Coordinates of C-alpha atoms in Angstrom, one line a residue:
Chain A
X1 CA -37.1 30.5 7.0
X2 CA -39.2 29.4 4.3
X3 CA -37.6 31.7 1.7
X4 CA -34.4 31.0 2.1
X5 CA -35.8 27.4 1.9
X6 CA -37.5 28.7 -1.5
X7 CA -34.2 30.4 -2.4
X8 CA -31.8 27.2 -2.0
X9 CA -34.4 25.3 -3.7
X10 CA -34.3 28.0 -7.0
X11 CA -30.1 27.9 -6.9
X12 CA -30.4 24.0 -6.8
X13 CA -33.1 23.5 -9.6
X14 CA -30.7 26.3 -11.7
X15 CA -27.7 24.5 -11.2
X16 CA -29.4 21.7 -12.3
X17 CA -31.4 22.3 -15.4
X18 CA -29.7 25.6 -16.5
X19 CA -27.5 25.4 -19.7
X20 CA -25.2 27.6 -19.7
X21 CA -23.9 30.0 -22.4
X22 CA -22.0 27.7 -23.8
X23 CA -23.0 24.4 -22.3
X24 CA -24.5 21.7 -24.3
X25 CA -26.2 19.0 -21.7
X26 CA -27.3 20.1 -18.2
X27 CA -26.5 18.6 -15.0
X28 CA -29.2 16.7 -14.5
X29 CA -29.0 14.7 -18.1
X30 CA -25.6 13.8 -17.3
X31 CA -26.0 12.8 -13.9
X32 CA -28.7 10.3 -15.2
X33 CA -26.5 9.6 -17.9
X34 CA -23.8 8.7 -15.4
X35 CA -26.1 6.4 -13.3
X36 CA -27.0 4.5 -16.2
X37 CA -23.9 3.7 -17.4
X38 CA -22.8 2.8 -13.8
X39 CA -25.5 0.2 -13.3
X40 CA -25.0 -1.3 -17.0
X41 CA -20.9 -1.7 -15.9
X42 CA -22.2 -3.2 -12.6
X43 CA -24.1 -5.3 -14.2
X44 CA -21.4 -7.4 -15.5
X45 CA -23.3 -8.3 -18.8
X46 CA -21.3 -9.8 -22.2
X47 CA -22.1 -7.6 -24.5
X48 CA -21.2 -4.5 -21.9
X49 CA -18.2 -6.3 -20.4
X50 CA -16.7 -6.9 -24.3
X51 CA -17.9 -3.4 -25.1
X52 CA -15.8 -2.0 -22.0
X53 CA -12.7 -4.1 -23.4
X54 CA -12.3 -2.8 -26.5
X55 CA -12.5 1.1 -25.0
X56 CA -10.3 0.2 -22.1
X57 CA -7.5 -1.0 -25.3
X58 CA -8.4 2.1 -26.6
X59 CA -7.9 5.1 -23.5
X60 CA -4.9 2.4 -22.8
X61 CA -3.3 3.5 -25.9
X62 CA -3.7 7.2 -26.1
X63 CA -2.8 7.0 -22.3
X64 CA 0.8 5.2 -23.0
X65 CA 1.1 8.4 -25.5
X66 CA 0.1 11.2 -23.6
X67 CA 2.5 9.6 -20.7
X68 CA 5.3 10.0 -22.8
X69 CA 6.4 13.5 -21.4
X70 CA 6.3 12.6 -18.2
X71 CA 7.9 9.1 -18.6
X72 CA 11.0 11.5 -20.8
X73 CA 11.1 13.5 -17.6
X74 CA 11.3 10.4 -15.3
X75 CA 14.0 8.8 -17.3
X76 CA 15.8 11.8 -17.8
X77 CA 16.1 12.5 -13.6
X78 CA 16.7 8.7 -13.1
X79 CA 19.7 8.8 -15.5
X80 CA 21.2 11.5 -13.9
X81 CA 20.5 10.0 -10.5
X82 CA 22.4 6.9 -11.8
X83 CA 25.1 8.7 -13.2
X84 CA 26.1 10.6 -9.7
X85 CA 25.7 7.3 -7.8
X86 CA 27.8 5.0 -10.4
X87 CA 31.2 5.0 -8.2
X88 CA 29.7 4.4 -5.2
X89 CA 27.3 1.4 -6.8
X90 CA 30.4 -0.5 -8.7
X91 CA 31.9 -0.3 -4.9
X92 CA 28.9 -1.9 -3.2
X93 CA 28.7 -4.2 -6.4
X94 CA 32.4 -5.2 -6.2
X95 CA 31.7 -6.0 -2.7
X96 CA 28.5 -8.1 -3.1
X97 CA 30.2 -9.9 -5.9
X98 CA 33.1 -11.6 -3.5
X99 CA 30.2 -12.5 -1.3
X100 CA 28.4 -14.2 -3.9
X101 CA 31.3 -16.0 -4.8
X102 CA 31.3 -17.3 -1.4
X103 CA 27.9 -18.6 -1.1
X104 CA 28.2 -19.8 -4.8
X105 CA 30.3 -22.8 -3.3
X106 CA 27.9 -23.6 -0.9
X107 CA 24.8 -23.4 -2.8
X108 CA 25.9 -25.8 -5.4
X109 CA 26.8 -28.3 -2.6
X110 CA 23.2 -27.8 -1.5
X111 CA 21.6 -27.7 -5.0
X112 CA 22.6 -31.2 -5.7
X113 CA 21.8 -32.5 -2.4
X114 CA 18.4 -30.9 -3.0
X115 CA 18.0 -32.8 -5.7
X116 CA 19.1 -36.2 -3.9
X117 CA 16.3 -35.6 -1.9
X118 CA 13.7 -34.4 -4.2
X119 CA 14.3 -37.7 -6.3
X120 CA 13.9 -39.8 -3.1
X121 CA 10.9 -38.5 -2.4
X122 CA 9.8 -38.2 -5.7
X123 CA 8.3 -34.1 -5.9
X124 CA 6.9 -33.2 -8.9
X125 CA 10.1 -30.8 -10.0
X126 CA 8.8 -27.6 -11.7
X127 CA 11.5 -25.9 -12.3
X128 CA 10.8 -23.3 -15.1
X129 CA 7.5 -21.4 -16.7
X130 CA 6.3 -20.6 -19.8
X131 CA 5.9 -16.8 -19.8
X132 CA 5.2 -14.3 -22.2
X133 CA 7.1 -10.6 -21.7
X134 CA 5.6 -7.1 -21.7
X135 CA 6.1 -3.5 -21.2
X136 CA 4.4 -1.5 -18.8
X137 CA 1.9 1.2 -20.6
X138 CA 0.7 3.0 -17.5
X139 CA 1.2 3.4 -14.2
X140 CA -1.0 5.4 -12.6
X141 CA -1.5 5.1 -8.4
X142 CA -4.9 6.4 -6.4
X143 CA -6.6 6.1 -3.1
X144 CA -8.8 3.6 -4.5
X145 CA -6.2 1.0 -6.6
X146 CA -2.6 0.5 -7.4
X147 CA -1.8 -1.5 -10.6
X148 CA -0.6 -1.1 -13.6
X149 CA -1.4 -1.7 -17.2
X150 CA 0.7 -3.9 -19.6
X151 CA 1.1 -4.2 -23.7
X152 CA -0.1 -7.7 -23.5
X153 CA -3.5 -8.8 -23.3
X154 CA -6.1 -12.1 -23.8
X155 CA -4.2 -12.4 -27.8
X156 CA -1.2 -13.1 -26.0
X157 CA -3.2 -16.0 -24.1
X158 CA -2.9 -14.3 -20.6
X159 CA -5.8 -15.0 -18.3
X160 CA -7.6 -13.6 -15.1
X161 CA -5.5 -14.7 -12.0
X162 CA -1.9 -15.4 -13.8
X163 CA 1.5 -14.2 -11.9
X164 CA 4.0 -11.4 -13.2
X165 CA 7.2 -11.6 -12.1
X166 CA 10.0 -8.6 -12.8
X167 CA 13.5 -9.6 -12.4
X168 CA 12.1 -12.9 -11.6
X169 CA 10.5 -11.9 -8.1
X170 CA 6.6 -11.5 -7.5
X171 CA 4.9 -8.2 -8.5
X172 CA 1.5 -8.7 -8.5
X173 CA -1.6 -10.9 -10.2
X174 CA -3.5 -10.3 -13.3
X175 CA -7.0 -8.4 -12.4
X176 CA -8.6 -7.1 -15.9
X177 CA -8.0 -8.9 -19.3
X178 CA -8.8 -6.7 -22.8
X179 CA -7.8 -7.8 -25.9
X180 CA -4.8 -6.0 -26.5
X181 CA -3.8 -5.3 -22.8
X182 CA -4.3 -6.5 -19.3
X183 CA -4.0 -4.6 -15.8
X184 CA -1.8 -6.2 -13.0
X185 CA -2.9 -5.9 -9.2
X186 CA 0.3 -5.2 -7.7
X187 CA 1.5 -6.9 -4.2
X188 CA 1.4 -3.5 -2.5
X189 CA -2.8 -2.9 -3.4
X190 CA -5.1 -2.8 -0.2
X191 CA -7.0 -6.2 -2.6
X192 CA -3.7 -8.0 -2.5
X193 CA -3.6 -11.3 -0.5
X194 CA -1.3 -13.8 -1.6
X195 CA -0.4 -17.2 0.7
X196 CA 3.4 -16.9 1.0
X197 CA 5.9 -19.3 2.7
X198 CA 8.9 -18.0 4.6
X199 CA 12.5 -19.9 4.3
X200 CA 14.4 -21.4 6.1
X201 CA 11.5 -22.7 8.7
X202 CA 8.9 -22.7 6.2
X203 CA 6.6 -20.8 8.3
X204 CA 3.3 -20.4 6.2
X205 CA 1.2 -16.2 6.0
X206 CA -0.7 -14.3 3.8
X207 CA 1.1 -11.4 2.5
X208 CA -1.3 -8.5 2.3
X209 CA -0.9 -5.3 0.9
X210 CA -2.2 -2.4 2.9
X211 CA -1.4 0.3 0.3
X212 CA 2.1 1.3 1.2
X213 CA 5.5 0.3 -0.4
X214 CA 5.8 -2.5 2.3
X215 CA 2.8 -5.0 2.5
X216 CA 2.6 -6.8 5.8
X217 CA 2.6 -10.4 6.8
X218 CA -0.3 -11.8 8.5
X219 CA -1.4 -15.1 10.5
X220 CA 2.2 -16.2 11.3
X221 CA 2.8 -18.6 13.5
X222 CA 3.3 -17.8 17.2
X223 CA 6.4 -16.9 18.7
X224 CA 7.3 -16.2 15.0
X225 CA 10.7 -15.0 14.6
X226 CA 12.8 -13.9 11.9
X227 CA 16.7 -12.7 11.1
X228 CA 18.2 -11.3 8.0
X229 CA 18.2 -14.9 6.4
X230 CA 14.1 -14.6 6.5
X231 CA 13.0 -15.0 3.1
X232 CA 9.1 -15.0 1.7
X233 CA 8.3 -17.1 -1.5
X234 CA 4.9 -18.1 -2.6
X235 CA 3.6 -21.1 -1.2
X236 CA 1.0 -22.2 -4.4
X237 CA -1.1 -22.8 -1.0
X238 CA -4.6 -20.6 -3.1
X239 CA -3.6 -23.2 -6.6
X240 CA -3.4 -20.0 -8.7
X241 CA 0.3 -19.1 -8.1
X242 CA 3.2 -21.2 -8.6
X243 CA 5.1 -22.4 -5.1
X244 CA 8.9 -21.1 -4.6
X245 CA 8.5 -18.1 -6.5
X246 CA 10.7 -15.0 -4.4
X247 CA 9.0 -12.2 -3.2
X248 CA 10.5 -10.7 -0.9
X249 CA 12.5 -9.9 2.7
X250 CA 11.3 -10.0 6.3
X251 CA 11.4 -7.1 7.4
X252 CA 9.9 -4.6 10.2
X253 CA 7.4 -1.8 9.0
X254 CA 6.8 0.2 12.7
X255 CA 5.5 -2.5 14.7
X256 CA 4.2 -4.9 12.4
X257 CA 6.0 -7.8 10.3
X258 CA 6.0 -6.8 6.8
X259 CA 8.0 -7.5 3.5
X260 CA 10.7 -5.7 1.5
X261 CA 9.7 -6.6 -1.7
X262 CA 12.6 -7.7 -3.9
X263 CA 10.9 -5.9 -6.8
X264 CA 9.4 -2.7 -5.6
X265 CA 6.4 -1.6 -7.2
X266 CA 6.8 2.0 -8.5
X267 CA 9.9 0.9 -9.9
X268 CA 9.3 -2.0 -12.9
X269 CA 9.0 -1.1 -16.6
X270 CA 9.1 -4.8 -17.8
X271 CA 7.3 -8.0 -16.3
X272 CA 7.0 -11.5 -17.1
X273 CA 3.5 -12.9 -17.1
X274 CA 3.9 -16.8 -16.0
X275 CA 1.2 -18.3 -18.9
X276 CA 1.5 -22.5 -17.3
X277 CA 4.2 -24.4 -15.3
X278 CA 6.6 -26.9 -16.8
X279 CA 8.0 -29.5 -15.3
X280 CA 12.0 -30.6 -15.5
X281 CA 11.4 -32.8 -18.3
X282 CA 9.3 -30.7 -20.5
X283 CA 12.2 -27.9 -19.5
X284 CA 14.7 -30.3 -21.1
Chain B
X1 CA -4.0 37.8 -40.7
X2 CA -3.0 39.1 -37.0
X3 CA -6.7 39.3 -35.9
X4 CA -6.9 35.8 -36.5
X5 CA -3.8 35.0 -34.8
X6 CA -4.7 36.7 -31.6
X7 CA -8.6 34.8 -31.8
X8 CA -6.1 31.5 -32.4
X9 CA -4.3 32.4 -29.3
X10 CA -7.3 33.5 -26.8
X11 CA -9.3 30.2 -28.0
X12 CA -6.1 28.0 -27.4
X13 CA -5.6 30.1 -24.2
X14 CA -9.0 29.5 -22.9
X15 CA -8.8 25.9 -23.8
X16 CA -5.5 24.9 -21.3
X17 CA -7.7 24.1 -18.4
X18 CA -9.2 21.6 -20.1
X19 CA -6.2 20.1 -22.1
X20 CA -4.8 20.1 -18.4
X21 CA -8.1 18.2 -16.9
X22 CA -7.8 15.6 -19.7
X23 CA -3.9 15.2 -19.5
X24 CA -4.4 14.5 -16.0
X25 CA -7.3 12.0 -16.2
X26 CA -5.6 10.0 -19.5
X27 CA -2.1 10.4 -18.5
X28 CA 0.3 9.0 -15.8
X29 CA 0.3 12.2 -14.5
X30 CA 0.5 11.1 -10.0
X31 CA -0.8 12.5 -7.3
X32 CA -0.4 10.4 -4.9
X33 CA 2.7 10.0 -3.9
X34 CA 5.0 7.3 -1.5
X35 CA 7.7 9.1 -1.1
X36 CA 5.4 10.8 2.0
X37 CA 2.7 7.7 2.2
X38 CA -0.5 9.4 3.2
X39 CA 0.4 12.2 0.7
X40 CA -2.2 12.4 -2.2
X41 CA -4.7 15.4 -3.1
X42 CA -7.5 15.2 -6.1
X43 CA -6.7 17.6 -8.4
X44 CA -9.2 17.1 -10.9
X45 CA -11.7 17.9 -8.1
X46 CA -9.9 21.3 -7.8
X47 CA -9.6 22.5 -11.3
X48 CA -13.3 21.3 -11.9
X49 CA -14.8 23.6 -8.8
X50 CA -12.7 26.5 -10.0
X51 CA -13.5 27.0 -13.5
X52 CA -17.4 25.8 -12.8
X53 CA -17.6 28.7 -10.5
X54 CA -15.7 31.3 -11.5
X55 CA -16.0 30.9 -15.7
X56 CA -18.3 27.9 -16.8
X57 CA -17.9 28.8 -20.3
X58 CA -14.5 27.0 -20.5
X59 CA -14.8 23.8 -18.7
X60 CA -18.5 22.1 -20.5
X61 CA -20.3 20.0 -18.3
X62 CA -20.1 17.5 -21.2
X63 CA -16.3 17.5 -20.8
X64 CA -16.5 17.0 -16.8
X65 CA -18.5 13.8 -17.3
X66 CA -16.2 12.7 -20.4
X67 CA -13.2 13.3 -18.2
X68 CA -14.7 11.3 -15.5
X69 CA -15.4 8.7 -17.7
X70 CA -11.9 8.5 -19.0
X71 CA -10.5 8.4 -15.5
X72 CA -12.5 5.5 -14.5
X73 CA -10.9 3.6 -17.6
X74 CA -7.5 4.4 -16.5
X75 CA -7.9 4.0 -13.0
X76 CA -10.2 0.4 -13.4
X77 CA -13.2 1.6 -11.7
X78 CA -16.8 1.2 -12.8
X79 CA -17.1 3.7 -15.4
X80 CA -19.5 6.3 -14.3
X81 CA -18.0 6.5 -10.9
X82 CA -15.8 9.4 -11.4
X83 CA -18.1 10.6 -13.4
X84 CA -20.7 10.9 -10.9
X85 CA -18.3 12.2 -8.7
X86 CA -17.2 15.0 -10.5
X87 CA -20.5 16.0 -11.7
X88 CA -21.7 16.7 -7.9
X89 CA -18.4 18.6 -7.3
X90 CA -19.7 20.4 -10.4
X91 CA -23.2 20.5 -8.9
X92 CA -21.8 22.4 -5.7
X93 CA -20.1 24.4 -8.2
X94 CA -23.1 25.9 -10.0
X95 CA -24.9 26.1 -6.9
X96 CA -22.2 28.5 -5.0
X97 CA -22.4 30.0 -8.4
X98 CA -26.2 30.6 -8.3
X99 CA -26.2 31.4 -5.1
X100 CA -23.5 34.4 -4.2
X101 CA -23.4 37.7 -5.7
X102 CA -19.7 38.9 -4.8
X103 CA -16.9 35.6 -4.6
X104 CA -13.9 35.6 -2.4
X105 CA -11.4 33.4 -1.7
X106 CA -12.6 32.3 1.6
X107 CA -16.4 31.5 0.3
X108 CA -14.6 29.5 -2.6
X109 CA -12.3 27.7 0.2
X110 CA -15.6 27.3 2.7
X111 CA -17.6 25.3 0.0
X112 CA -14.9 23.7 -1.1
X113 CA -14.8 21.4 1.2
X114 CA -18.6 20.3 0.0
X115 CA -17.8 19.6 -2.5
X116 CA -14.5 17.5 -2.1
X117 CA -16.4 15.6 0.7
X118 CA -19.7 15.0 -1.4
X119 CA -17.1 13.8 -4.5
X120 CA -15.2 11.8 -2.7
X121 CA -18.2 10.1 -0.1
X122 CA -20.0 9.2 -3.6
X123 CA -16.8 7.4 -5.3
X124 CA -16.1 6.0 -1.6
X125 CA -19.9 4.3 -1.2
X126 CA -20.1 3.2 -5.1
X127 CA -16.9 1.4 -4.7
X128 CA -17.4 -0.2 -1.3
X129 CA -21.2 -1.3 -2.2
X130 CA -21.3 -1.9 -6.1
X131 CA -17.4 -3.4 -6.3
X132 CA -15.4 -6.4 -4.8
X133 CA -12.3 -3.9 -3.9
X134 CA -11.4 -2.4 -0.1
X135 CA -10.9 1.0 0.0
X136 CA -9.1 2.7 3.3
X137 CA -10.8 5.0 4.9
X138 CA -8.0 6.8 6.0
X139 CA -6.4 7.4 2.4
X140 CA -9.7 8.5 1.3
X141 CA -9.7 11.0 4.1
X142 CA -6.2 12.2 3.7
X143 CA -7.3 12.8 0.0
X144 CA -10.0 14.8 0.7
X145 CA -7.6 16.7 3.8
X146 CA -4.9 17.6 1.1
X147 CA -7.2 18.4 -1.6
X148 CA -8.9 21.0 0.4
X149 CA -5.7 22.3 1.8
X150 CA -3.7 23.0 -1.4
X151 CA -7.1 24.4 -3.1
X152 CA -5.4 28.3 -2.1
X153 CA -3.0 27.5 -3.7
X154 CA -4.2 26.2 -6.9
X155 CA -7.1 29.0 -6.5
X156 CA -3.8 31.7 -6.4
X157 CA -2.2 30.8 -9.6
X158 CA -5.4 30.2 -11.7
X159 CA -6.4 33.7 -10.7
X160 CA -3.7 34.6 -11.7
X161 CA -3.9 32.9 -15.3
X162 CA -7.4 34.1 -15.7
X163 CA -6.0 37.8 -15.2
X164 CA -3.5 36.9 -17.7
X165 CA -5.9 36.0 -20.5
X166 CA -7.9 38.5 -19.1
X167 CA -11.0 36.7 -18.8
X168 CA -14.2 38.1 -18.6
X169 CA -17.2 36.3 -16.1
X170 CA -20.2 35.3 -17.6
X171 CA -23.0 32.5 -17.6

């Protein structure tokens, strides 16, 4: 008993301390090395957190690069996808286009008797953002975090907590600002919560993401009920994100109320980051 | 002229499972996938146990903790995390090393599952403890499930490489 005791202990203590023929640090070194660095990150100091920003623009660069294969490969299979799908899509699109037509008649009935009302009871109208544009550098999903990393950082004034939009809809929330690049937290990421509003009753939830394509909608009203009109928007209920802004459909994930997002997630290459609200008259 | 051609070859050779640990740390390079939601394995941890045990002269320990570093960067963890993580994966590694005289498949596949365990608890209890994110349990676990399961498989055709360059085992 006590030497195979003895004899683990040996194999352990060699694995630890032994270099190897070619190996320049042991183990050990590096493991301490590791822990060290961990607790100075953790620590959340200036000098370290400034430090970290300028390597993160760094990796971030020579990451975009070394992506660029596989981003070729991606485009390559997506073009061809698109090409075999082409005559069935300008069908669908052809279709969706009389509809639109339709409700285009309706909607401006309802946009200027939306503004009728908003004057009577005098809303602040903000109507339009100041954004700044950017390209997705990396995209890169694990267990632990889905985001992505964008071209634009703190020099193009974008701050902690801002909203990105891709087509206009919601995507996700700035998390980490560097210098020359910032990392959004997208909608779908287990740390999303975002207070959401759903049209037409204006029921209020939080949309959280739970890691999947489809994040769910939680603390709805009771006897909540939706149709194919159901429609989620942000509320601006937290004071970080703008109110109105779409995210996404009402929809069914197994038995749970979720949302189709409107932008999905593994899908965007450019984004908007929404920099400050204007209202109608600065618009103008 | 051709002797040093051939020496240019064998070093480059020798080198591709690092340049393939690296691309996959730096790079956009996914595994984990939605197309089949719980779907993702760690294959980092894989390509680290294999070439710690069976030659340690081609992945450097300093390389495993510069890897992990880089990985935390990309993936916007506390740096050292991965780091951490691979170096006890490594750890298991040079133990199983240490510690058997004749290697199979099935004693690589056995400890294995150490070591993917002990990787993944560490990055699981540093990020729950030192971090404000949530991590799932269960896509933690499914990690560590398909990263044990396709390690045959990765085991097969690295074998089969290191017959190709015809590798000799030292250290």
């Amino acid at each position: 008993m006590s030497t195979s005791r003895d004899d683990f202990g040996i194999a352990i203590r060699s694995a630890l301390l032994q270099k190897g023929t070619r190996q320049k640090f042991s183990l050990f070194v590096l493991i301490l090395i590791s822990l060290l660095i961990f607790i100075l990150d953790a620590s959340n100091l200036k000098p370290i957190k400034v430090l970290r920003s300028i390597f993160n623009d760094g990796i971030y660069r020579i990451s975009a690069i070394s992506s660029s294969p596989i981003k070729f490969s991606s485009a390559t299979k997506d073009f061809f996808v698109n090409h075999i799908f082409l005559y069935k899509e300008n069908e669908e699109l052809k279709e969706e286009i009389k509809k639109l037509k339709k409700e285009q008649l309706s909607s401006t009935y309802l946009q200027t008797e939306n503004k009728q009302l908003q004057e009577i009871i005098k809303l602040e109208k903000e109507t339009s953002f100041t954004s700044v544009g950017a390209k997705i550098l990396l995209d890169k999903n694990s267990p632990y975090l889905n985001s992505v990393i964008i071209n634009k950082g703190g020099n193009s004034g974008i701050k902690m907590g801002m909203p990105v939009l891709s087509g206009g809809n919601l995507v996700g929330r700035i998390v980490e600002v560097n210098f020359l690049s910032s990392r959004i937290l997208l909608l779908n990421d287990l740390n999303s919560r975002i207070p959401v509003m759903i049209s037409p009753n204006g029921d209020q939830a939080i949309l959280t993401g739970i890691g999947k394509d489809k994040p769910i909608l939680e603390y709805l009203p009771k006897n909540f009920e939706f149709n194919s009109e159901s429609k989620v928007y942000t509320s601006g209920k937290d004071g970080v994100l703008s109110s109105g802004i779409p995210v996404g459909q009402v929809t069914f994930d197994g038995n749970r109320i979720a949302a189709m997002l409107y932008s999905d997630p593994n899908q965007i290459v450019l984004v908007n980051v929404i920099l400050q609200k204007e209202t109608d008259n600065e618009a103008n | 002229m051709a002797i040093s051609i051939k020496n240019f070859r064998q070093n480059f050779l020798r080198l591709v499972p690092l340049i393939l640990l690296i691309f996959i740390c730096i790079s956009e390079f996914h595994t984990q996938f939605y197309l089949w939601e719980i779907f993702s394995f760690n294959l980092q941890f894989i390509i680290i146990y294999y070439w710690i045990l069976r030659d340690p002269s081609i992945l450097g320990y300093g390389f495993v903790f510069l890897c992990g570093i880089i990985n935390d960067v990309v993936l916007s963890l506390p740096l050292g995390t991965s780091a951490l993580s691979y170096l006890f994966v490594t750890l298991v590694a040079a133990y199983v090393r240490n510690a058997t005289v004749r290697p199979t498949i099935f004693t690589d596949w056995f400890t294995f599952i150490f070591a993917v365990v002990i990787g993944n608890l560490i990055s699981f209890y540093l990020i729950n403890n030192f971090t404000e994110m949530n991590t799932g349990y269960t896509s933690v676990f499914y990690n560590t499930l398909f990263t044990f399961i396709l390690y045959p498989f990765f085991w097969g055709i690295f074998e089969l490489y290191k017959k190709t360059i015809s590798l000799r085992l030292h250290d």
